[in-house]
Short mmCIF file of C-alpha atoms in Angstrom, two decimals:
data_model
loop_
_atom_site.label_atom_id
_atom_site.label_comp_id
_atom_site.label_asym_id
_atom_site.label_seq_id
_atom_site.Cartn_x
_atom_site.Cartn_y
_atom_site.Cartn_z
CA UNK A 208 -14.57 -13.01 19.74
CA UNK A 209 -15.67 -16.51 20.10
CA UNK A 210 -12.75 -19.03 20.41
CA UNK A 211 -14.05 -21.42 17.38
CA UNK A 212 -13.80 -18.00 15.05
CA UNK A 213 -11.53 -19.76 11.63
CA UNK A 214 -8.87 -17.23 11.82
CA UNK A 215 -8.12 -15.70 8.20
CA UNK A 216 -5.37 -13.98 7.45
CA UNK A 217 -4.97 -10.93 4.74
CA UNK A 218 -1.87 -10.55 3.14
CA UNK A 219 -2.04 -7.53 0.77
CA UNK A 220 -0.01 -4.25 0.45
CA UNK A 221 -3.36 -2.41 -0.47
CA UNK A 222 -4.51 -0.69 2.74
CA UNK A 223 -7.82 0.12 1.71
CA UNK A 224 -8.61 -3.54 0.10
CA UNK A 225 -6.99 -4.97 2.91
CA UNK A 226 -9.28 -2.64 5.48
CA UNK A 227 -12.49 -3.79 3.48
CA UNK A 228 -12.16 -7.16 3.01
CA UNK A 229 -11.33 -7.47 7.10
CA UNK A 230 -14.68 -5.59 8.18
CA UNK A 231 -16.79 -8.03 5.65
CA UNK A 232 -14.78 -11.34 6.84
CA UNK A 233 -15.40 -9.97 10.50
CA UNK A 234 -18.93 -9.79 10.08
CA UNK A 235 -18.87 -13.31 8.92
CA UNK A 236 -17.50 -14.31 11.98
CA UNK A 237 -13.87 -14.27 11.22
CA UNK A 238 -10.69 -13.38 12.98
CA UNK A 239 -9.13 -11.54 10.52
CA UNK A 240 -5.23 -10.72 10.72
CA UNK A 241 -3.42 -8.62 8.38
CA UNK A 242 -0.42 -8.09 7.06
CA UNK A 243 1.00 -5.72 4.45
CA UNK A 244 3.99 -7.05 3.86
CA UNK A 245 6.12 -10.89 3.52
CA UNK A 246 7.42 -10.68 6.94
CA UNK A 247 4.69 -9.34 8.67
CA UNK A 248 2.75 -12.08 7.28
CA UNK A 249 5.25 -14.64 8.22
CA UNK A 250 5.23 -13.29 11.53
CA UNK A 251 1.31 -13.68 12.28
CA UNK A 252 1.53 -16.71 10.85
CA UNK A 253 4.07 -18.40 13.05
CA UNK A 254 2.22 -16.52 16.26
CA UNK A 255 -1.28 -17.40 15.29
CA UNK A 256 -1.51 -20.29 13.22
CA UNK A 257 -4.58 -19.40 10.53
CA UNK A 258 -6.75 -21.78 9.01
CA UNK A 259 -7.54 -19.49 5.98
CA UNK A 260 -5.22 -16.98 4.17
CA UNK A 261 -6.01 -14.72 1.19
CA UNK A 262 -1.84 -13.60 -0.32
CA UNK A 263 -1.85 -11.32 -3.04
CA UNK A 264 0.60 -12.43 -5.87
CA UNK A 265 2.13 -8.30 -6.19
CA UNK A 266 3.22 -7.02 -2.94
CA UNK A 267 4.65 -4.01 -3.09
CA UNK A 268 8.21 -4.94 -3.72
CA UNK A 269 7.80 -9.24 -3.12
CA UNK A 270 6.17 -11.80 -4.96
CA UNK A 271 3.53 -13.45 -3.40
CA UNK A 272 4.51 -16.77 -5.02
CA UNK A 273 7.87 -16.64 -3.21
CA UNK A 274 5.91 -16.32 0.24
CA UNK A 275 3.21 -18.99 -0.63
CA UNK A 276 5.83 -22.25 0.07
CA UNK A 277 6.70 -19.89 3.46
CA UNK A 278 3.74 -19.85 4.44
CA UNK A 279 2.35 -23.04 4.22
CA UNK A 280 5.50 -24.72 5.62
CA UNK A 281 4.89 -22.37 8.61
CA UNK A 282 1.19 -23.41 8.78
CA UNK A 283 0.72 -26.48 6.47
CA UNK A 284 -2.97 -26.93 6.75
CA UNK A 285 -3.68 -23.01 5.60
CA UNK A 286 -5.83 -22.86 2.91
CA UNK A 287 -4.34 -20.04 0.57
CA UNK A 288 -6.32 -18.13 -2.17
CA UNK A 289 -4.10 -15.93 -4.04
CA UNK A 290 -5.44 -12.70 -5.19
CA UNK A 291 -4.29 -10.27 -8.32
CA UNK A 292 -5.28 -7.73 -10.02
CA UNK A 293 -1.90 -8.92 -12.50
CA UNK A 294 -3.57 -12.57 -13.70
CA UNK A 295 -2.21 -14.47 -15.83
CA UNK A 296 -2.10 -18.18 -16.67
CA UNK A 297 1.71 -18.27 -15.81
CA UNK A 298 0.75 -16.90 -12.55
CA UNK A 299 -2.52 -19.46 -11.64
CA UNK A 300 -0.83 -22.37 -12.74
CA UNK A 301 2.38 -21.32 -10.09
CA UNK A 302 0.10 -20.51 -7.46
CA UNK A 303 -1.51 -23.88 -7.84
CA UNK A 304 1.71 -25.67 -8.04
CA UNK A 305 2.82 -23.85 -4.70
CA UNK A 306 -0.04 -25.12 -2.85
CA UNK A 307 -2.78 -22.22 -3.25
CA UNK A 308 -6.05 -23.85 -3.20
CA UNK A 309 -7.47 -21.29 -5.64
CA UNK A 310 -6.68 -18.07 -7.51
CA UNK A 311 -8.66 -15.10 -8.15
CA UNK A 312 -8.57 -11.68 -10.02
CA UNK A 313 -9.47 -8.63 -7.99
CA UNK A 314 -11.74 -7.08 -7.37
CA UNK A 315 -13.08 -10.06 -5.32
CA UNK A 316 -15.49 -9.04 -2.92
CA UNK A 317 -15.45 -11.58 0.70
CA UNK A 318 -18.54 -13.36 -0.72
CA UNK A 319 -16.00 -14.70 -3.70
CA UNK A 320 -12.98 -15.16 -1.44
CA UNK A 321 -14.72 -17.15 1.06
CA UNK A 322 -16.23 -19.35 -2.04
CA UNK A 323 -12.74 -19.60 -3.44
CA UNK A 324 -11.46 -21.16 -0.18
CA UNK A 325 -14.14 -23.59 0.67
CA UNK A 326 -14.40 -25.31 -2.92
CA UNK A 327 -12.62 -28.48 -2.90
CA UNK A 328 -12.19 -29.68 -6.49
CA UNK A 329 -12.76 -28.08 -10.04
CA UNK A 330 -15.83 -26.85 -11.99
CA UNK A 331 -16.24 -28.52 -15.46
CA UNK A 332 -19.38 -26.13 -15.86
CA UNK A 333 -16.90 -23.28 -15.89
CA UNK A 334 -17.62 -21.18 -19.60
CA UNK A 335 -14.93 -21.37 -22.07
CA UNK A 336 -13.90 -18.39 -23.66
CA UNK A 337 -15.74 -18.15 -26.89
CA UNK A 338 -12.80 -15.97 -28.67
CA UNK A 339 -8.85 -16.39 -28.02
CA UNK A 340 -7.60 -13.67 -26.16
CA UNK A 341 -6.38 -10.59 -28.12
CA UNK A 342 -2.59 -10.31 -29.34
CA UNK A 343 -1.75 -8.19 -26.48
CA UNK A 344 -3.36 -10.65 -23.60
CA UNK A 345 -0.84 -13.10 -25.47
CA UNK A 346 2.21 -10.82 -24.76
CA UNK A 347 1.19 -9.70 -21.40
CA UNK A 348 0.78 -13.72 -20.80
CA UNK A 349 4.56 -14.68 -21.83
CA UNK A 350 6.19 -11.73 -20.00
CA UNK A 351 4.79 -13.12 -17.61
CA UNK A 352 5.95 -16.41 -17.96
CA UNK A 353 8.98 -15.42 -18.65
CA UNK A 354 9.34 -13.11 -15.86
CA UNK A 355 8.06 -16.55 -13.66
CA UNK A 356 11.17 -18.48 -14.95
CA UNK A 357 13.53 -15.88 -13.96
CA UNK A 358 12.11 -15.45 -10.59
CA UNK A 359 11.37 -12.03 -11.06
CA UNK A 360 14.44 -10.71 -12.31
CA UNK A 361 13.51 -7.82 -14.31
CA UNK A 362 17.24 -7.78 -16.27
CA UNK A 363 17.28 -11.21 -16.65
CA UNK A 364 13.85 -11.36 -18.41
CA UNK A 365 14.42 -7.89 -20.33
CA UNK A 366 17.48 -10.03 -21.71
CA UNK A 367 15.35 -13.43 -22.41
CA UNK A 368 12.61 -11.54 -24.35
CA UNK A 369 15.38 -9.49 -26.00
CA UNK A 370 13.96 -6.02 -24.53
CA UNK A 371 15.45 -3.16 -22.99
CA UNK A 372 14.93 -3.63 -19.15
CA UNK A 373 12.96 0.20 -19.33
CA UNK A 374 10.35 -0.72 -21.41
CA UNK A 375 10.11 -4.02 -19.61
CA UNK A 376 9.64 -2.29 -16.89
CA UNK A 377 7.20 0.36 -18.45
CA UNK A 378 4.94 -3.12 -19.81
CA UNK A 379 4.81 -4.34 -16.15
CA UNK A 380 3.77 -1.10 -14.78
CA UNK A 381 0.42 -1.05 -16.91
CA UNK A 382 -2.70 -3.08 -15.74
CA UNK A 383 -3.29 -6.52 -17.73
CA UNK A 384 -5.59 -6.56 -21.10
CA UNK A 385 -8.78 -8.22 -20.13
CA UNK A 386 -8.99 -10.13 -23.72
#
């Protein structure tokens, strides 16, 4: 491995993802790191100092916005892309506050990624949605939010939405409506 390789690294709980994404970024010309978990990722970072990270917002039992600040005070010059298959507006806008330089919905193949970390300012050519997003995008969206403002607390959002905490929990475990 040349010594000039931009060293990326993967932080994603998904094995597989995580396992595909590192041969493509390889081939590119990357070092690739992962990690599956917060303090895995912590740890590589301190030890190896990445240019380039791709965090997905849902590890398996941490938030990937609670890692983002973590990260980038470990390694402020990382540029972070945060990854989800769990987007929602809530989400982006956090991610962007936190210092990710972009945000995308999986599946996102490397070419996407690595387009998602080099872009330096905004598209105005990006299509707006010609219809508003069905009723249940709209509920998925503020549980989200919601569940953003209590930092994840499952109770204490079940309590603000004036839910039971099980079917809370059952709402979370389904995949978001696309519209």
């Amino acid at each position: 491995m040349q010594e000039t390789a931009e060293r990326l690294l993967i932080v994603d709980d998904d094995e597989m993802f995580c396992h595909v994404l590192d041969r493509a970024l390889t081939r590119r010309g990357f070092e690739v790191l992962v990690a599956h978990d917060a303090a895995q990722a912590l740890s590589l970072a301190r030890r190896h100092q990445p240019q380039l990270a791709t965090l997905d917002l849902k590890l398996e039992n941490e938030s990937g916005l609670k890692l983002l600040p973590e990260l980038l005070e470990l390694v402020p010059s990382c540029r972070v892309v945060v990854l989800t298959g769990y987007s929602s507006i809530a989400t982006a806008v956090e991610a962007i506050k936190l210092g990710a330089v972009n945000y995308l919905c999986k599946p996102a193949d490397a070419d996407e990624v690595l387009a998602a970390l080099s872009r330096e300012e905004g598209d105005p050519e990006t299509e707006v949605a010609e219809h508003p997003p069905s009723i249940n995008r709209v509920t998925w969206e503020h549980i989200q939010k919601v569940l953003q403002e209590h930092d994840g607390n499952i109770s204490a959002t079940a309590r603000a939405l004036g839910m039971h905490r099980r079917t809370l929990q059952r709402k979370l475990q389904k995949r978001p409506v696309r519209r």
